[in-house]
Amino acid sequence: MGSVGVDLSPHNDNHNVNWFGVVGGLDRIAGHCHASPSHGNVAFMNEAYLSPEEEIIFQRSHRRRSLPGTSSRHRLQYDTNFLQIMPPKDRRLSYLSQKRRLSSPAKLPSPKKKCIRQSGSPVSKTVSPVLFHTKLHAFNTSQLVGVVDALVQCHPEVDQVVRKLITVPDLQTLCDKLACLKHNIYRSLPTVRFGSSRDASCYRRAKVHLSTFKKACLEEGKLLLLSQDWNLLILYVLSAWKYVHGLPDWDDASHNAIKKQCFQTLAAQCMVAIKRKPFDSSSLEDLRKRLQKAVQCSKEIEPCLRYVEKLSASKS
C-alpha cells in the first residue's frame, strides 16, 4: 500500500481537504486488519481493541491457535515440602499384601514393649499358680488311683473321709457311650441298596465301628471288675446286654464273632460278680427275673440264671 501524504495543517489554503474522508479511510484500514488476522499481525491483534461480537466469534473458532499469554490453562504446582514431611513406610508391613490387610480382622502387629519400673529395671511377669483340680484333668485313671492310694497311705486318718467322698460311678454315662458307638455302626451301612444290607461288603464298612464298640464294652466291664463293685458290675452287664443284642446280625455266621465275644465276656463277668456278692432272698428273686429277660436275647447268660436259681433254692 503506498504512503499517502496529506498536509493536515490548518494554514494550508491551497487545497481543500475533506477531513471526513480521511478519517473514514483510516477506519476501513483498521477494520480490514481486524477482520483478517494473520501470523504477521498477531502481536498487533493482541494489543488492538476487539468488539464483544468479534471476540465471541474469535473464541468459537475451532482453528484458532492459542495466543501467547492468553492461555486459560494453569500448570499444576506441587508442594515439595509435602513429600518431605510424609512419614516413611513401615517395613514390617511390606510382606503383607493389600488384600490380606483389608480382609484380615486382626490388628496390625505392634512392637513388643517391656514393662519398666520407675527405677528402670524390667518387671518380671508374675505367673499365677495352677489350681490342683485343673492339673488332675490331665491325669489318666491309673495316675489318679496312684495319687489317692499314696495319699491314704501317708495319712491313714483320711481313709474314711475319702471313702465317703467317693460316690457310685455314673452308669448312665457308660450306657450313653455304648449307644453312640452302636449308632455309628448303623450309620456306616448304606441306606439305599438293591441287595441285602447285611452282606460281606456292608460288614467290611462297619467292621471298624464294630471293633470300637467291642473294645469299649469289654474295657468298661473290666474296670468295674477290678474295682470289685459287684452290684454295679451286674447292673452294667444287664444294661450292656441290650446294646450288644441290638448289633446287626450278618448273613455270614463268621461275621457275628464280635457280637458273640461280647456276649461271652459279659456273661463271664456277671458270673464272677454273682459268686462274689452276698445276696438276700429278695435281691436274688429280682436278679432271677432280669436274667430270664436277658436269656431271651442270648443264651450265653443262661449259666448265670441257673446259678441264681440254685442259690435261691438253697436259701429257701
PDB file of C-alpha atoms in Angstrom:
ATOM      1  CA  MET A   1       0.000   0.000   0.000  1.00  0.00           C
ATOM      2  CA  GLY A   2       1.503   3.340  -0.965  1.00  0.00           C
ATOM      3  CA  SER A   3       2.016   6.065   1.513  1.00  0.00           C
ATOM      4  CA  VAL A   4      -0.420   8.960   1.301  1.00  0.00           C
ATOM      5  CA  GLY A   5       0.908  12.338   2.284  1.00  0.00           C
ATOM      6  CA  VAL A   6      -1.680  14.782   3.452  1.00  0.00           C
ATOM      7  CA  ASP A   7      -0.951  18.067   4.946  1.00  0.00           C
ATOM      8  CA  LEU A   8      -3.229  18.429   7.877  1.00  0.00           C
ATOM      9  CA  SER A   9      -2.052  21.854   8.756  1.00  0.00           C
ATOM     10  CA  PRO A  10      -4.920  24.335   9.072  1.00  0.00           C
ATOM     11  CA  HIS A  11      -2.832  27.008   7.296  1.00  0.00           C
ATOM     12  CA  ASN A  12      -2.833  25.082   4.058  1.00  0.00           C
ATOM     13  CA  ASP A  13      -5.114  27.129   1.884  1.00  0.00           C
ATOM     14  CA  ASN A  14      -4.062  25.739  -1.463  1.00  0.00           C
ATOM     15  CA  HIS A  15      -6.079  22.549  -1.154  1.00  0.00           C
ATOM     16  CA  ASN A  16      -9.485  21.931   0.221  1.00  0.00           C
ATOM     17  CA  VAL A  17      -9.066  18.832   2.459  1.00  0.00           C
ATOM     18  CA  ASN A  18     -12.016  16.541   3.129  1.00  0.00           C
ATOM     19  CA  TRP A  19     -11.452  15.600   6.769  1.00  0.00           C
ATOM     20  CA  PHE A  20     -14.312  13.134   6.943  1.00  0.00           C
ATOM     21  CA  GLY A  21     -12.941  11.169   4.020  1.00  0.00           C
ATOM     22  CA  VAL A  22      -9.538  10.835   5.645  1.00  0.00           C
ATOM     23  CA  VAL A  23     -10.987   9.606   8.921  1.00  0.00           C
ATOM     24  CA  GLY A  24     -13.241   7.101   7.128  1.00  0.00           C
ATOM     25  CA  GLY A  25     -10.284   5.725   5.221  1.00  0.00           C
ATOM     26  CA  LEU A  26      -8.369   5.146   8.404  1.00  0.00           C
ATOM     27  CA  ASP A  27     -11.360   3.296   9.897  1.00  0.00           C
ATOM     28  CA  ARG A  28     -11.559   0.993   6.872  1.00  0.00           C
ATOM     29  CA  ILE A  29      -7.853   0.198   7.165  1.00  0.00           C
ATOM     30  CA  ALA A  30      -8.241  -0.643  10.847  1.00  0.00           C
ATOM     31  CA  GLY A  31     -11.351  -2.795  10.163  1.00  0.00           C
ATOM     32  CA  HIS A  32      -9.518  -4.721   7.467  1.00  0.00           C
ATOM     33  CA  CYS A  33      -6.741  -5.533   9.896  1.00  0.00           C
ATOM     34  CA  HIS A  34      -9.240  -6.807  12.462  1.00  0.00           C
ATOM     35  CA  ALA A  35     -11.291  -8.901  10.037  1.00  0.00           C
ATOM     36  CA  SER A  36      -8.459 -10.894   8.503  1.00  0.00           C
ATOM     37  CA  PRO A  37      -5.907 -11.912  11.135  1.00  0.00           C
ATOM     38  CA  SER A  38      -2.658 -13.452  10.018  1.00  0.00           C
ATOM     39  CA  HIS A  39       0.527 -14.693  11.590  1.00  0.00           C
ATOM     40  CA  GLY A  40       2.180 -11.403  10.934  1.00  0.00           C
ATOM     41  CA  ASN A  41      -0.206  -9.242  12.854  1.00  0.00           C
ATOM     42  CA  VAL A  42      -0.723 -11.499  15.909  1.00  0.00           C
ATOM     43  CA  ALA A  43       1.126  -9.105  18.158  1.00  0.00           C
ATOM     44  CA  PHE A  44      -0.901  -6.273  16.764  1.00  0.00           C
ATOM     45  CA  MET A  45      -4.211  -8.089  17.400  1.00  0.00           C
ATOM     46  CA  ASN A  46      -3.193  -8.859  20.957  1.00  0.00           C
ATOM     47  CA  GLU A  47      -2.958  -5.178  21.683  1.00  0.00           C
ATOM     48  CA  ALA A  48      -5.741  -3.981  19.325  1.00  0.00           C
ATOM     49  CA  TYR A  49      -9.289  -3.469  20.500  1.00  0.00           C
ATOM     50  CA  LEU A  50     -11.894  -6.179  19.695  1.00  0.00           C
ATOM     51  CA  SER A  51     -15.602  -5.647  19.896  1.00  0.00           C
ATOM     52  CA  PRO A  52     -17.612  -8.087  22.049  1.00  0.00           C
ATOM     53  CA  GLU A  53     -19.153  -9.719  18.950  1.00  0.00           C
ATOM     54  CA  GLU A  54     -15.798 -10.213  17.280  1.00  0.00           C
ATOM     55  CA  GLU A  55     -14.307 -11.592  20.467  1.00  0.00           C
ATOM     56  CA  ILE A  56     -17.081 -14.229  20.755  1.00  0.00           C
ATOM     57  CA  ILE A  57     -16.633 -15.261  17.107  1.00  0.00           C
ATOM     58  CA  PHE A  58     -12.884 -15.417  17.581  1.00  0.00           C
ATOM     59  CA  GLN A  59     -13.213 -17.658  20.671  1.00  0.00           C
ATOM     60  CA  ARG A  60     -15.668 -20.058  18.958  1.00  0.00           C
ATOM     61  CA  SER A  61     -13.363 -20.729  16.025  1.00  0.00           C
ATOM     62  CA  HIS A  62     -12.060 -24.368  16.024  1.00  0.00           C
ATOM     63  CA  ARG A  63      -8.994 -23.442  14.069  1.00  0.00           C
ATOM     64  CA  ARG A  64      -7.954 -20.731  16.497  1.00  0.00           C
ATOM     65  CA  ARG A  65      -4.499 -21.030  17.870  1.00  0.00           C
ATOM     66  CA  SER A  66      -3.801 -20.013  21.384  1.00  0.00           C
ATOM     67  CA  LEU A  67      -2.185 -16.668  21.508  1.00  0.00           C
ATOM     68  CA  PRO A  68       0.887 -16.230  23.645  1.00  0.00           C
ATOM     69  CA  GLY A  69      -0.029 -15.025  27.074  1.00  0.00           C
ATOM     70  CA  THR A  70      -3.781 -15.727  26.657  1.00  0.00           C
ATOM     71  CA  SER A  71      -3.932 -19.450  27.638  1.00  0.00           C
ATOM     72  CA  SER A  72      -6.518 -20.237  30.338  1.00  0.00           C
ATOM     73  CA  ARG A  73      -4.749 -23.424  31.404  1.00  0.00           C
ATOM     74  CA  HIS A  74      -2.640 -23.286  34.529  1.00  0.00           C
ATOM     75  CA  ARG A  75       0.158 -25.680  35.238  1.00  0.00           C
ATOM     76  CA  LEU A  76      -0.275 -27.639  38.462  1.00  0.00           C
ATOM     77  CA  GLN A  77       2.323 -26.866  41.022  1.00  0.00           C
ATOM     78  CA  TYR A  78       3.137 -29.423  43.685  1.00  0.00           C
ATOM     79  CA  ASP A  79       4.292 -28.601  47.120  1.00  0.00           C
ATOM     80  CA  THR A  80       7.661 -30.280  47.518  1.00  0.00           C
ATOM     81  CA  ASN A  81       7.561 -29.749  51.264  1.00  0.00           C
ATOM     82  CA  PHE A  82       4.583 -32.135  51.498  1.00  0.00           C
ATOM     83  CA  LEU A  83       6.686 -35.056  50.277  1.00  0.00           C
ATOM     84  CA  GLN A  84       9.389 -34.242  52.752  1.00  0.00           C
ATOM     85  CA  ILE A  85       7.108 -34.238  55.792  1.00  0.00           C
ATOM     86  CA  MET A  86       5.433 -37.579  54.929  1.00  0.00           C
ATOM     87  CA  PRO A  87       6.425 -40.352  57.389  1.00  0.00           C
ATOM     88  CA  PRO A  88       8.395 -43.291  55.957  1.00  0.00           C
ATOM     89  CA  LYS A  89       6.556 -46.550  55.285  1.00  0.00           C
ATOM     90  CA  ASP A  90       6.688 -49.305  57.876  1.00  0.00           C
ATOM     91  CA  ARG A  91       8.880 -52.130  56.584  1.00  0.00           C
ATOM     92  CA  ARG A  92       7.111 -54.673  58.783  1.00  0.00           C
ATOM     93  CA  LEU A  93       4.033 -54.458  56.573  1.00  0.00           C
ATOM     94  CA  SER A  94       5.868 -54.924  53.302  1.00  0.00           C
ATOM     95  CA  TYR A  95       5.338 -58.687  53.326  1.00  0.00           C
ATOM     96  CA  LEU A  96       1.584 -58.323  53.756  1.00  0.00           C
ATOM     97  CA  SER A  97      -0.433 -57.981  50.592  1.00  0.00           C
ATOM     98  CA  GLN A  98      -3.042 -55.271  50.291  1.00  0.00           C
ATOM     99  CA  LYS A  99      -5.861 -57.808  50.079  1.00  0.00           C
ATOM    100  CA  ARG A 100      -4.774 -59.509  53.276  1.00  0.00           C
ATOM    101  CA  ARG A 101      -4.516 -56.238  55.156  1.00  0.00           C
ATOM    102  CA  LEU A 102      -8.018 -55.243  54.105  1.00  0.00           C
ATOM    103  CA  SER A 103      -9.697 -58.589  54.767  1.00  0.00           C
ATOM    104  CA  SER A 104      -7.923 -59.580  57.954  1.00  0.00           C
ATOM    105  CA  PRO A 105      -9.800 -58.506  61.105  1.00  0.00           C
ATOM    106  CA  ALA A 106      -6.716 -58.960  63.230  1.00  0.00           C
ATOM    107  CA  LYS A 107      -4.856 -55.933  64.467  1.00  0.00           C
ATOM    108  CA  LEU A 108      -1.593 -54.939  62.932  1.00  0.00           C
ATOM    109  CA  PRO A 109       1.469 -56.202  64.754  1.00  0.00           C
ATOM    110  CA  SER A 110       2.825 -53.801  67.267  1.00  0.00           C
ATOM    111  CA  PRO A 111       6.337 -53.792  68.640  1.00  0.00           C
ATOM    112  CA  LYS A 112       6.779 -55.570  71.923  1.00  0.00           C
ATOM    113  CA  LYS A 113       7.324 -53.298  74.849  1.00  0.00           C
ATOM    114  CA  LYS A 114       8.859 -54.194  78.144  1.00  0.00           C
ATOM    115  CA  CYS A 115       7.232 -53.055  81.331  1.00  0.00           C
ATOM    116  CA  ILE A 116       9.771 -50.897  83.117  1.00  0.00           C
ATOM    117  CA  ARG A 117       9.646 -49.882  86.719  1.00  0.00           C
ATOM    118  CA  GLN A 118      10.307 -46.372  87.880  1.00  0.00           C
ATOM    119  CA  SER A 119      13.795 -47.435  88.846  1.00  0.00           C
ATOM    120  CA  GLY A 120      14.482 -48.541  85.259  1.00  0.00           C
ATOM    121  CA  SER A 121      14.743 -52.319  85.743  1.00  0.00           C
ATOM    122  CA  PRO A 122      12.404 -54.636  83.727  1.00  0.00           C
ATOM    123  CA  VAL A 123       9.426 -56.082  85.589  1.00  0.00           C
ATOM    124  CA  SER A 124       9.233 -59.884  85.692  1.00  0.00           C
ATOM    125  CA  LYS A 125       5.797 -61.271  84.739  1.00  0.00           C
ATOM    126  CA  THR A 126       4.092 -62.979  87.663  1.00  0.00           C
ATOM    127  CA  VAL A 127       2.539 -66.377  86.836  1.00  0.00           C
ATOM    128  CA  SER A 128      -0.461 -67.387  88.913  1.00  0.00           C
ATOM    129  CA  PRO A 129      -0.288 -70.954  90.243  1.00  0.00           C
ATOM    130  CA  VAL A 130      -2.466 -73.575  88.548  1.00  0.00           C
ATOM    131  CA  LEU A 131      -5.242 -74.991  90.694  1.00  0.00           C
ATOM    132  CA  PHE A 132      -4.927 -78.579  91.865  1.00  0.00           C
ATOM    133  CA  HIS A 133      -8.179 -79.828  90.332  1.00  0.00           C
ATOM    134  CA  THR A 134      -7.119 -78.284  86.997  1.00  0.00           C
ATOM    135  CA  LYS A 135      -3.978 -80.413  86.920  1.00  0.00           C
ATOM    136  CA  LEU A 136      -5.982 -83.549  87.676  1.00  0.00           C
ATOM    137  CA  HIS A 137      -7.754 -83.287  84.303  1.00  0.00           C
ATOM    138  CA  ALA A 138      -4.512 -84.225  82.531  1.00  0.00           C
ATOM    139  CA  PHE A 139      -4.066 -87.466  84.536  1.00  0.00           C
ATOM    140  CA  ASN A 140      -5.370 -90.820  83.388  1.00  0.00           C
ATOM    141  CA  THR A 141      -7.198 -93.325  85.585  1.00  0.00           C
ATOM    142  CA  SER A 142      -4.107 -95.211  86.758  1.00  0.00           C
ATOM    143  CA  GLN A 143      -2.351 -91.997  87.771  1.00  0.00           C
ATOM    144  CA  LEU A 144      -5.350 -90.787  89.753  1.00  0.00           C
ATOM    145  CA  VAL A 145      -5.581 -94.134  91.519  1.00  0.00           C
ATOM    146  CA  GLY A 146      -1.898 -93.890  92.417  1.00  0.00           C
ATOM    147  CA  VAL A 147      -2.323 -90.363  93.801  1.00  0.00           C
ATOM    148  CA  VAL A 148      -5.269 -91.312  96.016  1.00  0.00           C
ATOM    149  CA  ASP A 149      -3.552 -94.505  97.172  1.00  0.00           C
ATOM    150  CA  ALA A 150      -0.376 -92.636  98.114  1.00  0.00           C
ATOM    151  CA  LEU A 151      -2.430 -90.033  99.964  1.00  0.00           C
ATOM    152  CA  VAL A 152      -4.242 -92.664 102.021  1.00  0.00           C
ATOM    153  CA  GLN A 153      -1.008 -94.491 102.848  1.00  0.00           C
ATOM    154  CA  CYS A 154       0.710 -91.312 104.010  1.00  0.00           C
ATOM    155  CA  HIS A 155      -2.325 -90.191 106.019  1.00  0.00           C
ATOM    156  CA  PRO A 156      -4.336 -93.215 107.223  1.00  0.00           C
ATOM    157  CA  GLU A 157      -6.750 -90.964 109.087  1.00  0.00           C
ATOM    158  CA  VAL A 158      -8.192 -89.669 105.796  1.00  0.00           C
ATOM    159  CA  ASP A 159      -9.167 -93.159 104.615  1.00  0.00           C
ATOM    160  CA  GLN A 160     -12.729 -92.910 105.874  1.00  0.00           C
ATOM    161  CA  VAL A 161     -13.052 -89.351 104.577  1.00  0.00           C
ATOM    162  CA  VAL A 162     -12.033 -90.399 101.075  1.00  0.00           C
ATOM    163  CA  ARG A 163     -14.422 -93.354 101.130  1.00  0.00           C
ATOM    164  CA  LYS A 164     -17.308 -91.047 101.977  1.00  0.00           C
ATOM    165  CA  LEU A 165     -16.375 -88.621  99.226  1.00  0.00           C
ATOM    166  CA  ILE A 166     -16.159 -91.323  96.565  1.00  0.00           C
ATOM    167  CA  THR A 167     -19.616 -91.833  95.103  1.00  0.00           C
ATOM    168  CA  VAL A 168     -21.016 -94.574  92.883  1.00  0.00           C
ATOM    169  CA  PRO A 169     -19.709 -94.382  89.289  1.00  0.00           C
ATOM    170  CA  ASP A 170     -22.136 -92.923  86.791  1.00  0.00           C
ATOM    171  CA  LEU A 171     -23.604 -95.888  84.925  1.00  0.00           C
ATOM    172  CA  GLN A 172     -25.657 -93.691  82.597  1.00  0.00           C
ATOM    173  CA  THR A 173     -22.506 -92.219  81.062  1.00  0.00           C
ATOM    174  CA  LEU A 174     -21.247 -95.696  80.165  1.00  0.00           C
ATOM    175  CA  CYS A 175     -24.573 -96.606  78.580  1.00  0.00           C
ATOM    176  CA  ASP A 176     -24.662 -93.383  76.563  1.00  0.00           C
ATOM    177  CA  LYS A 177     -21.209 -94.163  75.203  1.00  0.00           C
ATOM    178  CA  LEU A 178     -22.315 -97.619  74.046  1.00  0.00           C
ATOM    179  CA  ALA A 179     -25.429 -96.135  72.437  1.00  0.00           C
ATOM    180  CA  CYS A 180     -23.310 -93.658  70.494  1.00  0.00           C
ATOM    181  CA  LEU A 181     -20.955 -96.374  69.241  1.00  0.00           C
ATOM    182  CA  LYS A 182     -23.908 -98.514  68.200  1.00  0.00           C
ATOM    183  CA  HIS A 183     -25.341 -95.583  66.256  1.00  0.00           C
ATOM    184  CA  ASN A 184     -22.055 -95.233  64.381  1.00  0.00           C
ATOM    185  CA  ILE A 185     -22.290 -98.867  63.273  1.00  0.00           C
ATOM    186  CA  TYR A 186     -25.694 -98.414  61.658  1.00  0.00           C
ATOM    187  CA  ARG A 187     -24.667 -95.071  60.246  1.00  0.00           C
ATOM    188  CA  SER A 188     -21.848 -96.703  58.296  1.00  0.00           C
ATOM    189  CA  LEU A 189     -24.281 -99.007  56.480  1.00  0.00           C
ATOM    190  CA  PRO A 190     -25.679 -97.884  53.093  1.00  0.00           C
ATOM    191  CA  THR A 191     -29.221 -96.550  53.230  1.00  0.00           C
ATOM    192  CA  VAL A 192     -30.165 -97.432  49.630  1.00  0.00           C
ATOM    193  CA  ARG A 193     -29.135-100.839  48.385  1.00  0.00           C
ATOM    194  CA  PHE A 194     -30.612-103.314  45.901  1.00  0.00           C
ATOM    195  CA  GLY A 195     -29.360-106.378  47.780  1.00  0.00           C
ATOM    196  CA  SER A 196     -29.038-107.261  51.455  1.00  0.00           C
ATOM    197  CA  SER A 197     -27.640-104.697  53.888  1.00  0.00           C
ATOM    198  CA  ARG A 198     -26.018-107.475  55.945  1.00  0.00           C
ATOM    199  CA  ASP A 199     -23.738-108.954  53.302  1.00  0.00           C
ATOM    200  CA  ALA A 200     -19.937-109.039  53.256  1.00  0.00           C
ATOM    201  CA  SER A 201     -19.468-105.622  51.645  1.00  0.00           C
ATOM    202  CA  CYS A 202     -21.590-103.916  54.302  1.00  0.00           C
ATOM    203  CA  TYR A 203     -19.763-105.817  57.028  1.00  0.00           C
ATOM    204  CA  ARG A 204     -16.421-104.518  55.784  1.00  0.00           C
ATOM    205  CA  ARG A 205     -17.708-100.970  56.026  1.00  0.00           C
ATOM    206  CA  ALA A 206     -18.903-101.451  59.618  1.00  0.00           C
ATOM    207  CA  LYS A 207     -16.025-103.610  60.853  1.00  0.00           C
ATOM    208  CA  VAL A 208     -14.052-100.704  62.302  1.00  0.00           C
ATOM    209  CA  HIS A 209     -17.055 -99.457  64.275  1.00  0.00           C
ATOM    210  CA  LEU A 210     -17.800-102.974  65.490  1.00  0.00           C
ATOM    211  CA  SER A 211     -14.259-103.305  66.841  1.00  0.00           C
ATOM    212  CA  THR A 212     -14.563 -99.944  68.598  1.00  0.00           C
ATOM    213  CA  PHE A 213     -17.831-100.999  70.221  1.00  0.00           C
ATOM    214  CA  LYS A 214     -16.330-104.286  71.385  1.00  0.00           C
ATOM    215  CA  LYS A 215     -13.291-102.600  72.928  1.00  0.00           C
ATOM    216  CA  ALA A 216     -15.339-100.018  74.831  1.00  0.00           C
ATOM    217  CA  CYS A 217     -17.887-102.572  76.043  1.00  0.00           C
ATOM    218  CA  LEU A 218     -15.334-105.026  77.417  1.00  0.00           C
ATOM    219  CA  GLU A 219     -12.951-102.405  78.848  1.00  0.00           C
ATOM    220  CA  GLU A 220     -15.647-100.797  80.978  1.00  0.00           C
ATOM    221  CA  GLY A 221     -16.641-104.174  82.380  1.00  0.00           C
ATOM    222  CA  LYS A 222     -13.002-104.960  83.108  1.00  0.00           C
ATOM    223  CA  LEU A 223     -12.557-101.724  85.070  1.00  0.00           C
ATOM    224  CA  LEU A 224     -15.647-102.445  87.158  1.00  0.00           C
ATOM    225  CA  LEU A 225     -14.352-105.958  87.769  1.00  0.00           C
ATOM    226  CA  LEU A 226     -11.044-104.575  89.043  1.00  0.00           C
ATOM    227  CA  SER A 227     -12.869-102.140  91.325  1.00  0.00           C
ATOM    228  CA  GLN A 228     -14.752-105.117  92.880  1.00  0.00           C
ATOM    229  CA  ASP A 229     -18.004-103.215  92.884  1.00  0.00           C
ATOM    230  CA  TRP A 230     -20.100-106.327  92.271  1.00  0.00           C
ATOM    231  CA  ASN A 231     -23.506-104.734  92.391  1.00  0.00           C
ATOM    232  CA  LEU A 232     -22.542-102.076  89.839  1.00  0.00           C
ATOM    233  CA  LEU A 233     -20.898-104.707  87.631  1.00  0.00           C
ATOM    234  CA  ILE A 234     -24.115-106.749  87.475  1.00  0.00           C
ATOM    235  CA  LEU A 235     -26.113-103.648  86.587  1.00  0.00           C
ATOM    236  CA  TYR A 236     -23.624-102.762  83.852  1.00  0.00           C
ATOM    237  CA  VAL A 237     -23.722-106.262  82.349  1.00  0.00           C
ATOM    238  CA  LEU A 238     -27.513-106.272  82.169  1.00  0.00           C
ATOM    239  CA  SER A 239     -27.547-102.780  80.597  1.00  0.00           C
ATOM    240  CA  ALA A 240     -24.800-103.519  78.053  1.00  0.00           C
ATOM    241  CA  TRP A 241     -26.520-106.798  77.166  1.00  0.00           C
ATOM    242  CA  LYS A 242     -29.317-104.889  75.437  1.00  0.00           C
ATOM    243  CA  TYR A 243     -26.905-102.814  73.320  1.00  0.00           C
ATOM    244  CA  VAL A 244     -24.991-105.912  72.237  1.00  0.00           C
ATOM    245  CA  HIS A 245     -28.268-107.583  71.289  1.00  0.00           C
ATOM    246  CA  GLY A 246     -29.054-104.551  69.095  1.00  0.00           C
ATOM    247  CA  LEU A 247     -25.985-105.095  66.906  1.00  0.00           C
ATOM    248  CA  PRO A 248     -26.744-106.245  63.327  1.00  0.00           C
ATOM    249  CA  ASP A 249     -26.841-109.963  62.520  1.00  0.00           C
ATOM    250  CA  TRP A 250     -24.804-110.597  59.358  1.00  0.00           C
ATOM    251  CA  ASP A 251     -25.583-113.066  56.601  1.00  0.00           C
ATOM    252  CA  ASP A 252     -22.242-114.804  57.105  1.00  0.00           C
ATOM    253  CA  ALA A 253     -22.116-116.525  60.513  1.00  0.00           C
ATOM    254  CA  SER A 254     -18.377-115.869  60.872  1.00  0.00           C
ATOM    255  CA  HIS A 255     -19.030-112.124  60.819  1.00  0.00           C
ATOM    256  CA  ASN A 256     -21.044-112.396  64.032  1.00  0.00           C
ATOM    257  CA  ALA A 257     -17.914-113.313  66.013  1.00  0.00           C
ATOM    258  CA  ILE A 258     -17.607-109.846  67.571  1.00  0.00           C
ATOM    259  CA  LYS A 259     -21.172-109.942  68.830  1.00  0.00           C
ATOM    260  CA  LYS A 260     -20.670-113.425  70.250  1.00  0.00           C
ATOM    261  CA  GLN A 261     -17.437-112.423  72.025  1.00  0.00           C
ATOM    262  CA  CYS A 262     -19.204-109.520  73.709  1.00  0.00           C
ATOM    263  CA  PHE A 263     -21.957-111.826  74.974  1.00  0.00           C
ATOM    264  CA  GLN A 264     -19.471-114.380  76.295  1.00  0.00           C
ATOM    265  CA  THR A 265     -17.273-111.826  78.084  1.00  0.00           C
ATOM    266  CA  LEU A 266     -20.206-110.040  79.700  1.00  0.00           C
ATOM    267  CA  ALA A 267     -21.647-113.369  80.873  1.00  0.00           C
ATOM    268  CA  ALA A 268     -18.306-114.344  82.421  1.00  0.00           C
ATOM    269  CA  GLN A 269     -18.049-111.014  84.248  1.00  0.00           C
ATOM    270  CA  CYS A 270     -21.609-111.372  85.511  1.00  0.00           C
ATOM    271  CA  MET A 271     -20.855-114.870  86.829  1.00  0.00           C
ATOM    272  CA  VAL A 272     -17.850-113.563  88.791  1.00  0.00           C
ATOM    273  CA  ALA A 273     -19.963-110.800  90.331  1.00  0.00           C
ATOM    274  CA  ILE A 274     -22.766-113.195  91.304  1.00  0.00           C
ATOM    275  CA  LYS A 275     -20.328-115.553  93.023  1.00  0.00           C
ATOM    276  CA  ARG A 276     -18.587-112.763  94.957  1.00  0.00           C
ATOM    277  CA  LYS A 277     -21.557-110.685  96.031  1.00  0.00           C
ATOM    278  CA  PRO A 278     -23.679-111.703  99.043  1.00  0.00           C
ATOM    279  CA  PHE A 279     -27.404-111.832  98.247  1.00  0.00           C
ATOM    280  CA  ASP A 280     -30.554-111.978 100.252  1.00  0.00           C
ATOM    281  CA  SER A 281     -33.767-113.635  99.131  1.00  0.00           C
ATOM    282  CA  SER A 282     -35.403-110.512  97.659  1.00  0.00           C
ATOM    283  CA  SER A 283     -32.344-109.450  95.683  1.00  0.00           C
ATOM    284  CA  LEU A 284     -31.933-112.978  94.295  1.00  0.00           C
ATOM    285  CA  GLU A 285     -35.525-113.034  93.081  1.00  0.00           C
ATOM    286  CA  ASP A 286     -35.147-109.669  91.399  1.00  0.00           C
ATOM    287  CA  LEU A 287     -31.926-110.776  89.708  1.00  0.00           C
ATOM    288  CA  ARG A 288     -33.539-114.013  88.538  1.00  0.00           C
ATOM    289  CA  LYS A 289     -36.312-112.115  86.736  1.00  0.00           C
ATOM    290  CA  ARG A 290     -33.862-109.843  84.986  1.00  0.00           C
ATOM    291  CA  LEU A 291     -31.698-112.762  83.898  1.00  0.00           C
ATOM    292  CA  GLN A 292     -34.712-114.509  82.405  1.00  0.00           C
ATOM    293  CA  LYS A 293     -35.267-111.491  80.139  1.00  0.00           C
ATOM    294  CA  ALA A 294     -31.574-111.486  79.206  1.00  0.00           C
ATOM    295  CA  VAL A 295     -31.721-115.151  78.178  1.00  0.00           C
ATOM    296  CA  GLN A 296     -34.284-114.229  75.511  1.00  0.00           C
ATOM    297  CA  CYS A 297     -31.623-112.045  73.841  1.00  0.00           C
ATOM    298  CA  SER A 298     -28.831-114.604  74.058  1.00  0.00           C
ATOM    299  CA  LYS A 299     -28.380-117.956  75.760  1.00  0.00           C
ATOM    300  CA  GLU A 300     -24.794-117.120  76.719  1.00  0.00           C
ATOM    301  CA  ILE A 301     -26.035-115.829  80.065  1.00  0.00           C
ATOM    302  CA  GLU A 302     -28.056-118.953  80.830  1.00  0.00           C
ATOM    303  CA  PRO A 303     -25.370-120.389  83.215  1.00  0.00           C
ATOM    304  CA  CYS A 304     -25.779-117.298  85.372  1.00  0.00           C
ATOM    305  CA  LEU A 305     -29.522-117.875  85.536  1.00  0.00           C
ATOM    306  CA  ARG A 306     -29.078-121.479  86.649  1.00  0.00           C
ATOM    307  CA  TYR A 307     -26.604-120.444  89.330  1.00  0.00           C
ATOM    308  CA  VAL A 308     -29.008-117.830  90.710  1.00  0.00           C
ATOM    309  CA  GLU A 309     -31.844-120.335  90.786  1.00  0.00           C
ATOM    310  CA  LYS A 310     -29.590-122.721  92.679  1.00  0.00           C
ATOM    311  CA  LEU A 311     -28.749-120.045  95.250  1.00  0.00           C
ATOM    312  CA  SER A 312     -32.383-119.084  95.756  1.00  0.00           C
ATOM    313  CA  ALA A 313     -33.329-122.744  96.216  1.00  0.00           C
ATOM    314  CA  SER A 314     -30.632-123.201  98.866  1.00  0.00           C
ATOM    315  CA  LYS A 315     -31.774-120.107 100.792  1.00  0.00           C
ATOM    316  CA  SER A 316     -35.385-121.154 100.760  1.00  0.00           C
TER     317      SER A 316
END
